[in-house]
Amino acid sequence: ETVMTQSPATLSVSPGEGATLSCRASHSVGSKLAWYQQKPAQAPSLLIYGASTRAAGIPATFSGNGSGTEFTLTISSLRSEDFAVYHCQQYDNWPLTFGGGTKVEIK
Amino acid sequence: QVQLQESGPGLVKPSETLSVTCTVSGDSVSSPSYYWTWIRQPPGKGLESIGYIYYTGSTNYNPSLKSRVTISLDTSKNQFSLNLTSVTAADAAVYYCARARRVIVWVSEFDSWGQGALVTVSS
C-alpha cells in the first residue's frame, strides 16, 4: 500500500496571501495524484488531477505540481472560501490512498 | 450534472451488517466510463477507499476490508450499494459514494461525490 503523507497538518495564512501544501508518496505514483478540498460538514470536491490538471470550474489560483513521490498544491491568493482541509490522493495502485489532510486556517 | 445521494440507517449495532445505498442521477451506473466507489471517513480522521464496482459487476475491495465488504449494482434503480458485515466501533464513519473515472482499465480520480451518510455503531 502506498502511504501518502501531507505537511504541514495545519497552515495558518492571512487572506490574500499564498499557501503551499506538500504531499509525499512512500513510493513513486508517477503523475497519478489528485487534490481535493473539503469544507466543514461537506464532501471532498476534486481540485486537481494528473498532479497538475485543474478540474472543471477550478480557478487558476489553484495549481498543482510534482511527480514521482513529491507533490505540491499552491493557492496563489487565499480567499475566504479557500479556508478548508485539503487532501491528496494517489491512484497509481490499489488500494487508492489519501494523505491525512492539511487544514488551511485563517491567521 | 451527475448527483449522488447516500441513504441508509444511521445506527448499526456491533456485529451486525452496515448497508448504505447510493442513488445516482444525471448519469448511468451502466456507463462504461466510470467506476462507482465507496470511501469512508471516521470522525476527525482521514479518508479511506473501501472499494468499487464496474457496470459489468466486477469489483475490487480494499484488502483491509475485503473479507467483510460487498458492493453491488442495481441498474434498474440506477443505484449501487455497500454492505459491511460484523461491524465494530472502528467502522463508525461518514460513508461517501463517489464516481471515479475509468482510464483504460484503471480507476482514476473521484470527480463527483455524494454528501455522505453518517453511520454510528452502538448497541
mmCIF file of C-alpha atoms in Angstrom:
data_model
loop_
_atom_site.group_PDB
_atom_site.id
_atom_site.type_symbol
_atom_site.label_atom_id
_atom_site.label_comp_id
_atom_site.label_asym_id
_atom_site.label_seq_id
_atom_site.Cartn_x
_atom_site.Cartn_y
_atom_site.Cartn_z
ATOM 1 C CA GLU A 1 0.000 0.000 0.000
ATOM 2 C CA THR A 2 1.245 3.467 -0.881
ATOM 3 C CA VAL A 3 1.365 5.713 2.165
ATOM 4 C CA MET A 4 0.625 9.377 1.492
ATOM 5 C CA THR A 5 1.999 11.953 3.930
ATOM 6 C CA GLN A 6 0.867 15.570 3.922
ATOM 7 C CA SER A 7 2.573 18.511 5.547
ATOM 8 C CA PRO A 8 2.028 20.632 7.418
ATOM 9 C CA ALA A 9 -1.016 19.344 9.288
ATOM 10 C CA THR A 10 -2.213 22.909 9.768
ATOM 11 C CA LEU A 11 -1.269 26.060 7.868
ATOM 12 C CA SER A 12 -2.242 29.499 9.183
ATOM 13 C CA VAL A 13 -2.488 32.068 6.405
ATOM 14 C CA SER A 14 -3.878 35.589 6.084
ATOM 15 C CA PRO A 15 -6.459 36.263 3.355
ATOM 16 C CA GLY A 16 -4.735 37.413 0.181
ATOM 17 C CA GLU A 17 -1.555 35.549 0.983
ATOM 18 C CA GLY A 18 -0.364 32.438 -0.820
ATOM 19 C CA ALA A 19 -0.002 28.921 0.545
ATOM 20 C CA THR A 20 1.934 25.843 -0.500
ATOM 21 C CA LEU A 21 0.878 22.392 0.692
ATOM 22 C CA SER A 22 3.048 19.319 0.380
ATOM 23 C CA CYS A 23 2.240 15.671 -0.243
ATOM 24 C CA ARG A 24 4.737 12.830 -0.294
ATOM 25 C CA ALA A 25 4.196 9.268 -1.509
ATOM 26 C CA SER A 26 6.024 6.307 0.024
ATOM 27 C CA HIS A 27 6.951 5.200 -3.482
ATOM 28 C CA SER A 28 6.526 6.633 -6.953
ATOM 29 C CA VAL A 29 2.987 7.186 -8.209
ATOM 30 C CA GLY A 30 4.059 8.933 -11.410
ATOM 31 C CA SER A 31 1.574 11.735 -12.047
ATOM 32 C CA LYS A 32 -1.414 9.825 -10.713
ATOM 33 C CA LEU A 33 -2.109 12.267 -7.945
ATOM 34 C CA ALA A 34 -5.266 14.204 -7.140
ATOM 35 C CA TRP A 35 -6.056 17.007 -4.717
ATOM 36 C CA TYR A 36 -9.418 17.557 -3.041
ATOM 37 C CA GLN A 37 -10.867 20.390 -0.996
ATOM 38 C CA GLN A 38 -13.150 19.595 1.936
ATOM 39 C CA LYS A 39 -15.132 22.216 3.820
ATOM 40 C CA PRO A 40 -16.736 21.514 7.214
ATOM 41 C CA ALA A 41 -19.639 19.050 7.051
ATOM 42 C CA GLN A 42 -19.212 18.694 3.291
ATOM 43 C CA ALA A 43 -17.882 16.006 0.991
ATOM 44 C CA PRO A 44 -14.488 16.468 -0.614
ATOM 45 C CA SER A 45 -14.519 18.015 -4.072
ATOM 46 C CA LEU A 46 -11.963 17.495 -6.822
ATOM 47 C CA LEU A 47 -9.487 20.304 -7.439
ATOM 48 C CA ILE A 48 -6.579 18.799 -9.353
ATOM 49 C CA TYR A 49 -5.905 15.500 -11.099
ATOM 50 C CA GLY A 50 -2.942 14.192 -13.013
ATOM 51 C CA ALA A 51 -0.842 16.125 -10.469
ATOM 52 C CA SER A 52 -1.354 19.430 -12.306
ATOM 53 C CA THR A 53 -4.631 19.492 -14.278
ATOM 54 C CA ARG A 54 -7.349 21.642 -12.746
ATOM 55 C CA ALA A 55 -10.804 20.097 -12.600
ATOM 56 C CA ALA A 56 -13.676 21.846 -14.346
ATOM 57 C CA GLY A 57 -14.536 25.185 -12.791
ATOM 58 C CA ILE A 58 -11.471 25.379 -10.561
ATOM 59 C CA PRO A 59 -9.864 28.833 -10.698
ATOM 60 C CA ALA A 60 -6.288 29.385 -11.782
ATOM 61 C CA THR A 61 -5.406 30.439 -8.242
ATOM 62 C CA PHE A 62 -5.031 26.693 -7.599
ATOM 63 C CA SER A 63 -2.049 24.943 -9.141
ATOM 64 C CA GLY A 64 -0.548 21.503 -8.688
ATOM 65 C CA ASN A 65 2.977 20.373 -9.327
ATOM 66 C CA GLY A 66 5.239 17.388 -8.909
ATOM 67 C CA SER A 67 5.685 13.792 -9.980
ATOM 68 C CA GLY A 68 7.021 10.573 -8.553
ATOM 69 C CA THR A 69 6.947 10.968 -4.802
ATOM 70 C CA GLU A 70 6.842 14.724 -4.175
ATOM 71 C CA PHE A 71 3.845 16.926 -4.918
ATOM 72 C CA THR A 72 2.668 20.416 -4.052
ATOM 73 C CA LEU A 73 -0.596 22.302 -4.181
ATOM 74 C CA THR A 74 -0.244 26.062 -4.359
ATOM 75 C CA ILE A 75 -3.019 28.546 -3.701
ATOM 76 C CA SER A 76 -1.762 31.851 -5.027
ATOM 77 C CA SER A 77 -4.022 34.245 -3.115
ATOM 78 C CA LEU A 78 -6.335 32.898 -0.455
ATOM 79 C CA ARG A 79 -9.970 33.980 -0.445
ATOM 80 C CA SER A 80 -12.343 33.344 2.415
ATOM 81 C CA GLU A 81 -13.867 30.342 0.635
ATOM 82 C CA ASP A 82 -10.453 28.667 0.297
ATOM 83 C CA PHE A 83 -10.049 28.041 4.013
ATOM 84 C CA ALA A 84 -10.675 24.313 4.234
ATOM 85 C CA VAL A 85 -8.959 20.939 4.533
ATOM 86 C CA TYR A 86 -7.014 19.714 1.516
ATOM 87 C CA HIS A 87 -6.406 16.036 0.806
ATOM 88 C CA CYS A 88 -4.024 14.441 -1.661
ATOM 89 C CA GLN A 89 -4.770 11.000 -3.116
ATOM 90 C CA GLN A 90 -2.808 8.599 -5.305
ATOM 91 C CA TYR A 91 -4.474 6.440 -7.915
ATOM 92 C CA ASP A 92 -1.417 4.643 -9.234
ATOM 93 C CA ASN A 93 -2.120 1.445 -7.352
ATOM 94 C CA TRP A 94 -4.834 -0.232 -5.319
ATOM 95 C CA PRO A 95 -5.949 0.453 -2.711
ATOM 96 C CA LEU A 96 -6.218 4.117 -3.593
ATOM 97 C CA THR A 97 -4.872 6.023 -0.616
ATOM 98 C CA PHE A 98 -5.228 9.509 0.783
ATOM 99 C CA GLY A 99 -2.975 11.706 2.851
ATOM 100 C CA GLY A 100 -4.070 12.778 6.293
ATOM 101 C CA GLY A 101 -5.023 16.248 5.091
ATOM 102 C CA THR A 102 -3.780 19.796 5.595
ATOM 103 C CA LYS A 103 -6.078 22.274 7.260
ATOM 104 C CA VAL A 104 -5.671 25.801 5.916
ATOM 105 C CA GLU A 105 -6.964 28.190 8.539
ATOM 106 C CA ILE A 106 -7.282 31.939 8.809
ATOM 107 C CA LYS A 107 -4.353 33.584 10.559
ATOM 108 C CA GLN B 1 -24.630 17.163 -13.972
ATOM 109 C CA VAL B 2 -24.227 13.952 -12.032
ATOM 110 C CA GLN B 3 -25.536 13.788 -8.472
ATOM 111 C CA LEU B 4 -25.013 11.024 -5.938
ATOM 112 C CA GLN B 5 -27.059 10.557 -2.772
ATOM 113 C CA GLU B 6 -26.382 8.085 0.022
ATOM 114 C CA SER B 7 -29.141 6.567 2.115
ATOM 115 C CA GLY B 8 -29.258 4.059 4.925
ATOM 116 C CA PRO B 9 -29.751 3.596 8.640
ATOM 117 C CA GLY B 10 -27.635 5.947 10.685
ATOM 118 C CA LEU B 11 -27.233 3.488 13.553
ATOM 119 C CA VAL B 12 -25.941 -0.078 13.402
ATOM 120 C CA LYS B 13 -25.397 -2.469 16.293
ATOM 121 C CA PRO B 14 -21.983 -4.060 16.835
ATOM 122 C CA SER B 15 -21.545 -7.368 14.978
ATOM 123 C CA GLU B 16 -24.393 -6.520 12.589
ATOM 124 C CA THR B 17 -24.261 -5.515 8.926
ATOM 125 C CA LEU B 18 -23.970 -1.938 7.717
ATOM 126 C CA SER B 19 -25.855 -1.236 4.492
ATOM 127 C CA VAL B 20 -25.730 2.014 2.533
ATOM 128 C CA THR B 21 -27.171 2.714 -0.900
ATOM 129 C CA CYS B 22 -26.120 5.357 -3.399
ATOM 130 C CA THR B 23 -28.676 6.693 -5.871
ATOM 131 C CA VAL B 24 -27.203 8.240 -8.989
ATOM 132 C CA SER B 25 -28.902 10.880 -11.114
ATOM 133 C CA GLY B 26 -27.587 12.639 -14.190
ATOM 134 C CA ASP B 27 -25.521 9.619 -15.219
ATOM 135 C CA SER B 28 -25.981 5.881 -15.536
ATOM 136 C CA VAL B 29 -24.305 3.244 -13.392
ATOM 137 C CA SER B 30 -24.185 1.293 -16.670
ATOM 138 C CA SER B 31 -21.748 3.794 -18.125
ATOM 139 C CA PRO B 32 -18.511 2.119 -19.280
ATOM 140 C CA SER B 33 -16.590 5.304 -18.487
ATOM 141 C CA TYR B 34 -16.729 5.189 -14.702
ATOM 142 C CA TYR B 35 -16.253 3.095 -11.597
ATOM 143 C CA TRP B 36 -18.740 3.503 -8.752
ATOM 144 C CA THR B 37 -16.933 3.670 -5.458
ATOM 145 C CA TRP B 38 -17.260 3.813 -1.691
ATOM 146 C CA ILE B 39 -14.998 5.849 0.591
ATOM 147 C CA ARG B 40 -15.285 6.409 4.319
ATOM 148 C CA GLN B 41 -14.049 8.974 6.803
ATOM 149 C CA PRO B 42 -14.120 8.325 10.555
ATOM 150 C CA PRO B 43 -14.940 11.471 12.554
ATOM 151 C CA GLY B 44 -11.952 13.803 12.634
ATOM 152 C CA LYS B 45 -9.820 11.437 10.564
ATOM 153 C CA GLY B 46 -8.673 10.884 7.006
ATOM 154 C CA LEU B 47 -10.287 9.239 4.018
ATOM 155 C CA GLU B 48 -10.158 5.514 3.262
ATOM 156 C CA SER B 49 -11.148 3.878 -0.003
ATOM 157 C CA ILE B 50 -13.389 0.850 0.516
ATOM 158 C CA GLY B 51 -13.933 -0.478 -2.975
ATOM 159 C CA TYR B 52 -15.555 -0.042 -6.339
ATOM 160 C CA ILE B 53 -17.820 -1.716 -8.854
ATOM 161 C CA TYR B 54 -17.912 -1.512 -12.626
ATOM 162 C CA TYR B 55 -21.046 -1.786 -14.746
ATOM 163 C CA THR B 56 -20.062 -5.342 -15.661
ATOM 164 C CA GLY B 57 -20.381 -6.255 -11.994
ATOM 165 C CA SER B 58 -16.667 -6.656 -11.427
ATOM 166 C CA THR B 59 -15.482 -5.369 -8.068
ATOM 167 C CA ASN B 60 -12.299 -4.530 -6.226
ATOM 168 C CA TYR B 61 -12.053 -4.131 -2.463
ATOM 169 C CA ASN B 62 -9.534 -2.670 -0.072
ATOM 170 C CA PRO B 63 -7.587 -5.673 1.286
ATOM 171 C CA SER B 64 -8.048 -4.337 4.823
ATOM 172 C CA LEU B 65 -11.827 -4.759 4.486
ATOM 173 C CA LYS B 66 -12.112 -7.391 1.773
ATOM 174 C CA SER B 67 -13.385 -10.204 3.988
ATOM 175 C CA ARG B 68 -16.332 -8.088 5.175
ATOM 176 C CA VAL B 69 -17.279 -5.955 2.154
ATOM 177 C CA THR B 70 -19.690 -6.466 -0.705
ATOM 178 C CA ILE B 71 -20.535 -3.818 -3.292
ATOM 179 C CA SER B 72 -23.437 -4.466 -5.639
ATOM 180 C CA LEU B 73 -25.186 -2.743 -8.524
ATOM 181 C CA ASP B 74 -28.889 -2.275 -9.303
ATOM 182 C CA THR B 75 -29.078 -0.918 -12.827
ATOM 183 C CA SER B 76 -32.892 -0.839 -12.818
ATOM 184 C CA LYS B 77 -32.812 1.719 -9.997
ATOM 185 C CA ASN B 78 -29.534 3.347 -11.051
ATOM 186 C CA GLN B 79 -28.108 2.549 -7.631
ATOM 187 C CA PHE B 80 -25.162 0.814 -6.088
ATOM 188 C CA SER B 81 -24.845 -0.431 -2.540
ATOM 189 C CA LEU B 82 -22.325 -1.208 0.170
ATOM 190 C CA ASN B 83 -22.641 -3.993 2.716
ATOM 191 C CA LEU B 84 -20.121 -4.249 5.539
ATOM 192 C CA THR B 85 -20.541 -7.181 7.888
ATOM 193 C CA SER B 86 -19.558 -7.703 11.519
ATOM 194 C CA VAL B 87 -19.173 -4.014 12.262
ATOM 195 C CA THR B 88 -17.345 -2.648 15.291
ATOM 196 C CA ALA B 89 -16.891 0.831 16.686
ATOM 197 C CA ALA B 90 -13.938 1.233 14.297
ATOM 198 C CA ASP B 91 -16.399 1.193 11.386
ATOM 199 C CA ALA B 92 -18.209 4.316 12.581
ATOM 200 C CA ALA B 93 -17.677 6.916 9.875
ATOM 201 C CA VAL B 94 -19.195 9.088 7.204
ATOM 202 C CA TYR B 95 -19.656 6.844 4.192
ATOM 203 C CA TYR B 96 -19.341 8.556 0.826
ATOM 204 C CA CYS B 97 -20.237 7.217 -2.566
ATOM 205 C CA ALA B 98 -18.285 8.678 -5.449
ATOM 206 C CA ARG B 99 -17.775 8.343 -9.164
ATOM 207 C CA ALA B 100 -14.275 7.610 -10.418
ATOM 208 C CA ARG B 101 -13.126 7.978 -13.983
ATOM 209 C CA ARG B 102 -12.001 4.852 -15.778
ATOM 210 C CA VAL B 103 -8.795 5.392 -17.753
ATOM 211 C CA ILE B 104 -8.075 2.383 -19.966
ATOM 212 C CA VAL B 105 -8.793 -0.210 -17.246
ATOM 213 C CA TRP B 106 -7.565 1.745 -14.277
ATOM 214 C CA VAL B 107 -9.525 3.634 -11.670
ATOM 215 C CA SER B 108 -8.652 7.303 -11.645
ATOM 216 C CA GLU B 109 -9.661 10.348 -9.606
ATOM 217 C CA PHE B 110 -13.027 10.778 -7.863
ATOM 218 C CA ASP B 111 -14.779 13.501 -9.825
ATOM 219 C CA SER B 112 -18.179 13.513 -8.109
ATOM 220 C CA TRP B 113 -19.150 12.716 -4.535
ATOM 221 C CA GLY B 114 -22.314 12.210 -2.564
ATOM 222 C CA GLN B 115 -22.894 14.337 0.516
ATOM 223 C CA GLY B 116 -22.093 11.424 2.826
ATOM 224 C CA ALA B 117 -24.025 9.262 5.269
ATOM 225 C CA LEU B 118 -23.002 9.214 8.916
ATOM 226 C CA VAL B 119 -23.072 5.733 10.411
ATOM 227 C CA THR B 120 -22.797 5.227 14.152
ATOM 228 C CA VAL B 121 -22.037 1.819 15.648
ATOM 229 C CA SER B 122 -23.631 1.340 19.050
ATOM 230 C CA SER B 123 -25.809 -1.115 20.940
#
